[in-house]
Amino acid sequence: MKIPLAKPEITHDDIRAVNRVLGTSRLSLGSELEEFERSVAQYVGAAHALAVNSGTSALHLCIRALGIGPGDEVIVPSFAFIAVANAVRYEKATPVFVDIEPATLNLDPLKVEAALSSRTRAIIVVHTFGFPAELRAIMALAKRHRLFVIEDASEAFGAQYGNGKVGALADFGVFAFYPNKQITTGEGGMVVTNNPETASLLRSLRNQGRRGSEDWLDHFELGYNYRISELNCALGNEQIKRIETSLARREWIARQYHEGLWQLREVSLPALNLPQRRISWFAYVVRLGHHYNREHRDWLRTEMLSKGIECARYFAPIHLQPVYRRESCRKTNLPVTEAVADRCLALPFFTTLSERHIKEVCRTLAMLLRTIGTVAGDGSAPEDLSGQITSGSAYAD
Ligand SMILES: Cc1ncc(COP(=O)(O)O)c(C=O)c1O
């Protein structure tokens, strides 16, 4: 692979920090964890932060802490990573899949309202690809209907909505630190909340239902081992020190892609700015015009890979996954999700991606788009797209 889809940036300082922990006898529940939680809470502006071993665990803890269970419904997007719905199913509650806005790929507040029922308990709002969702409208309707809101900011560390950082603006915020994220701990996640009682419940659930001051073998809740090691937290502590530099670099990469692709008629591009919001670039996802279909997108992905460039089909809708065709869920009409998911292609995107490689990705994509019509599922010739697709605008098609 010449240009991978994602790659963590690991510096000498990162390696030294992890090695330093190895030289101590404290590999879990130590000062690195405390520092990491303090740093994240301070950075996002939340009162409490609680580190766990993955973003999925973080989501699950929120659902557990809210006492959501069988018979309850939770609104989720289907155009998202599967953990969003799985966390609901772990507690035998029902995910209700709601459609997205085409411009930001985030939950459409009007469709959320239409999907509410007497069983709805919460909404999981995902800030997809680092683009802040329409929180004001969603928070207002949650207040009206007395629902909890969990912000899944796994892909949006550092993004802002108004003056606040996403993750800290609802009842709970969740972050994930897998190696493709803005900062990584290898594996890891975080829950943030402003509620002190909930924070101590989460702390207990993370650690087998223990309470901090009690004996190690006393358990007060049905808990889990969702602890994160000191090694992971040491890495996180180094990574968060350079978060602003990393976010600036990632924004620069997005702008370079925009520069290299805006003239292509066949694709529409993500917006570079949103009013009163700061994007924290997680991925750069282009969308083929509506004359194209999934075969075109899959062909492009295969051809890019054959040239050493790894791309991804972010996202495959959750409600169409084999496991969710069998699982109990409620699906509203999802025309945008289904139409958009077939035509999205995520390009290589990571903090250390070089200008030379960005240009190579753009050049290769442009070259492949010129020949794409010949590979349509029915073998038909390419359509003349001139004048039909506005290029360079925010996901306009
Ligand atoms: C929106 C979203 N939620 C949750 C997760 C789960 O995080 P993890 O892989 O750390 O369990 C991810 C991970 O990519 C994600 O993108």
Short mmCIF file of N, CA and C and ligand atoms in Angstrom, two decimals, residues 53-59 79-84 124-129 152-156 174-181 186-189 282 314-315, ligand 1:
data_model
loop_
_atom_site.label_atom_id
_atom_site.label_comp_id
_atom_site.label_asym_id
_atom_site.label_seq_id
_atom_site.Cartn_x
_atom_site.Cartn_y
_atom_site.Cartn_z
N ASN A 53 -12.03 1.68 27.47
CA ASN A 53 -11.17 0.99 26.51
C ASN A 53 -11.62 1.11 25.05
N SER A 54 -12.77 1.71 24.79
CA SER A 54 -13.18 1.96 23.38
C SER A 54 -14.34 2.94 23.34
N GLY A 55 -14.59 3.46 22.16
CA GLY A 55 -15.75 4.32 21.97
C GLY A 55 -17.04 3.52 22.12
N THR A 56 -17.00 2.27 21.72
CA THR A 56 -18.18 1.40 21.85
C THR A 56 -18.54 1.23 23.33
N SER A 57 -17.51 0.97 24.16
CA SER A 57 -17.77 0.84 25.61
C SER A 57 -18.36 2.14 26.16
N ALA A 58 -17.84 3.26 25.68
CA ALA A 58 -18.32 4.56 26.15
C ALA A 58 -19.81 4.72 25.84
N LEU A 59 -20.19 4.37 24.62
CA LEU A 59 -21.62 4.47 24.24
C LEU A 59 -22.47 3.53 25.09
N PHE A 79 -26.71 6.07 8.86
CA PHE A 79 -25.47 6.43 8.16
C PHE A 79 -24.42 6.71 9.24
N ALA A 80 -23.89 5.64 9.84
CA ALA A 80 -22.97 5.81 10.98
C ALA A 80 -22.25 4.49 11.22
N PHE A 81 -21.29 4.54 12.12
CA PHE A 81 -20.58 3.32 12.50
C PHE A 81 -21.50 2.45 13.36
N ILE A 82 -21.39 1.15 13.19
CA ILE A 82 -22.39 0.21 13.75
C ILE A 82 -22.50 0.25 15.27
N ALA A 83 -21.44 0.69 15.96
CA ALA A 83 -21.45 0.71 17.42
C ALA A 83 -22.60 1.56 17.97
N VAL A 84 -23.02 2.56 17.19
CA VAL A 84 -24.09 3.47 17.62
C VAL A 84 -25.38 2.68 17.88
N ILE A 124 -29.22 9.54 20.00
CA ILE A 124 -27.76 9.56 19.85
C ILE A 124 -27.45 10.39 18.60
N VAL A 125 -26.86 11.56 18.83
CA VAL A 125 -26.52 12.46 17.73
C VAL A 125 -25.05 12.23 17.38
N VAL A 126 -24.80 11.81 16.16
CA VAL A 126 -23.41 11.57 15.74
C VAL A 126 -22.91 12.79 14.97
N HIS A 127 -21.73 13.27 15.28
CA HIS A 127 -21.11 14.36 14.51
C HIS A 127 -20.24 13.70 13.43
N THR A 128 -20.91 13.35 12.34
CA THR A 128 -20.30 12.48 11.34
C THR A 128 -19.13 13.14 10.62
N PHE A 129 -18.06 12.42 10.51
CA PHE A 129 -16.83 12.87 9.83
C PHE A 129 -16.28 14.16 10.43
N ASP A 152 -22.47 11.59 20.08
CA ASP A 152 -21.36 10.71 19.72
C ASP A 152 -20.37 11.54 18.90
N ALA A 153 -19.36 12.01 19.61
CA ALA A 153 -18.33 12.86 18.99
C ALA A 153 -17.07 12.04 18.71
N SER A 154 -17.26 10.73 18.50
CA SER A 154 -16.12 9.83 18.25
C SER A 154 -15.28 10.30 17.07
N GLU A 155 -15.95 10.91 16.09
CA GLU A 155 -15.22 11.35 14.89
C GLU A 155 -14.96 12.85 14.92
N ALA A 156 -15.21 13.49 16.05
CA ALA A 156 -15.25 14.96 16.02
C ALA A 156 -14.51 15.63 17.18
N VAL A 174 -19.46 11.34 23.88
CA VAL A 174 -18.61 10.15 23.72
C VAL A 174 -17.52 10.45 22.70
N PHE A 175 -16.31 10.02 23.03
CA PHE A 175 -15.19 10.14 22.07
C PHE A 175 -14.55 8.77 21.86
N ALA A 176 -13.87 8.61 20.73
CA ALA A 176 -13.17 7.34 20.46
C ALA A 176 -11.75 7.67 19.99
N PHE A 177 -10.82 6.81 20.35
CA PHE A 177 -9.40 7.10 20.07
C PHE A 177 -8.70 5.97 19.32
N TYR A 178 -9.43 5.30 18.44
CA TYR A 178 -8.84 4.30 17.55
C TYR A 178 -7.78 5.00 16.68
N PRO A 179 -6.82 4.24 16.11
CA PRO A 179 -5.71 4.91 15.41
C PRO A 179 -6.07 5.79 14.20
N ASN A 180 -7.31 5.70 13.70
CA ASN A 180 -7.67 6.59 12.59
C ASN A 180 -8.24 7.93 13.06
N LYS A 181 -8.31 8.13 14.38
CA LYS A 181 -8.97 9.34 14.90
C LYS A 181 -8.00 10.51 15.03
N GLY A 186 -4.36 4.13 20.71
CA GLY A 186 -4.32 2.74 20.25
C GLY A 186 -5.76 2.25 20.20
N GLU A 187 -6.27 1.81 21.32
CA GLU A 187 -7.70 1.60 21.52
C GLU A 187 -8.09 2.50 22.69
N GLY A 188 -9.30 3.02 22.67
CA GLY A 188 -9.71 3.83 23.82
C GLY A 188 -10.93 4.67 23.51
N GLY A 189 -11.54 5.14 24.56
CA GLY A 189 -12.72 6.01 24.41
C GLY A 189 -12.89 6.84 25.66
N PHE A 282 -12.14 14.53 10.25
CA PHE A 282 -11.85 13.11 10.53
C PHE A 282 -11.54 12.38 9.23
N TYR A 314 -17.38 4.81 3.36
CA TYR A 314 -17.99 5.35 4.58
C TYR A 314 -19.31 5.99 4.22
N PHE A 315 -20.46 5.59 4.73
CA PHE A 315 -20.69 4.46 5.58
C PHE A 315 -21.64 3.50 4.90
C1 LIG B 1 -19.39 7.47 15.34
C2 LIG B 1 -18.64 6.39 16.04
N1 LIG B 1 -19.13 5.89 17.18
C3 LIG B 1 -18.50 4.92 17.87
C4 LIG B 1 -17.30 4.39 17.42
C5 LIG B 1 -16.69 3.25 18.17
O1 LIG B 1 -15.42 3.46 18.60
P1 LIG B 1 -14.44 2.24 18.90
O2 LIG B 1 -14.00 1.69 17.59
O3 LIG B 1 -13.34 2.87 19.69
O4 LIG B 1 -15.20 1.24 19.71
C6 LIG B 1 -16.73 4.89 16.25
C7 LIG B 1 -15.46 4.36 15.77
O5 LIG B 1 -14.99 4.53 14.72
C8 LIG B 1 -17.42 5.90 15.53
O6 LIG B 1 -16.95 6.40 14.37
#
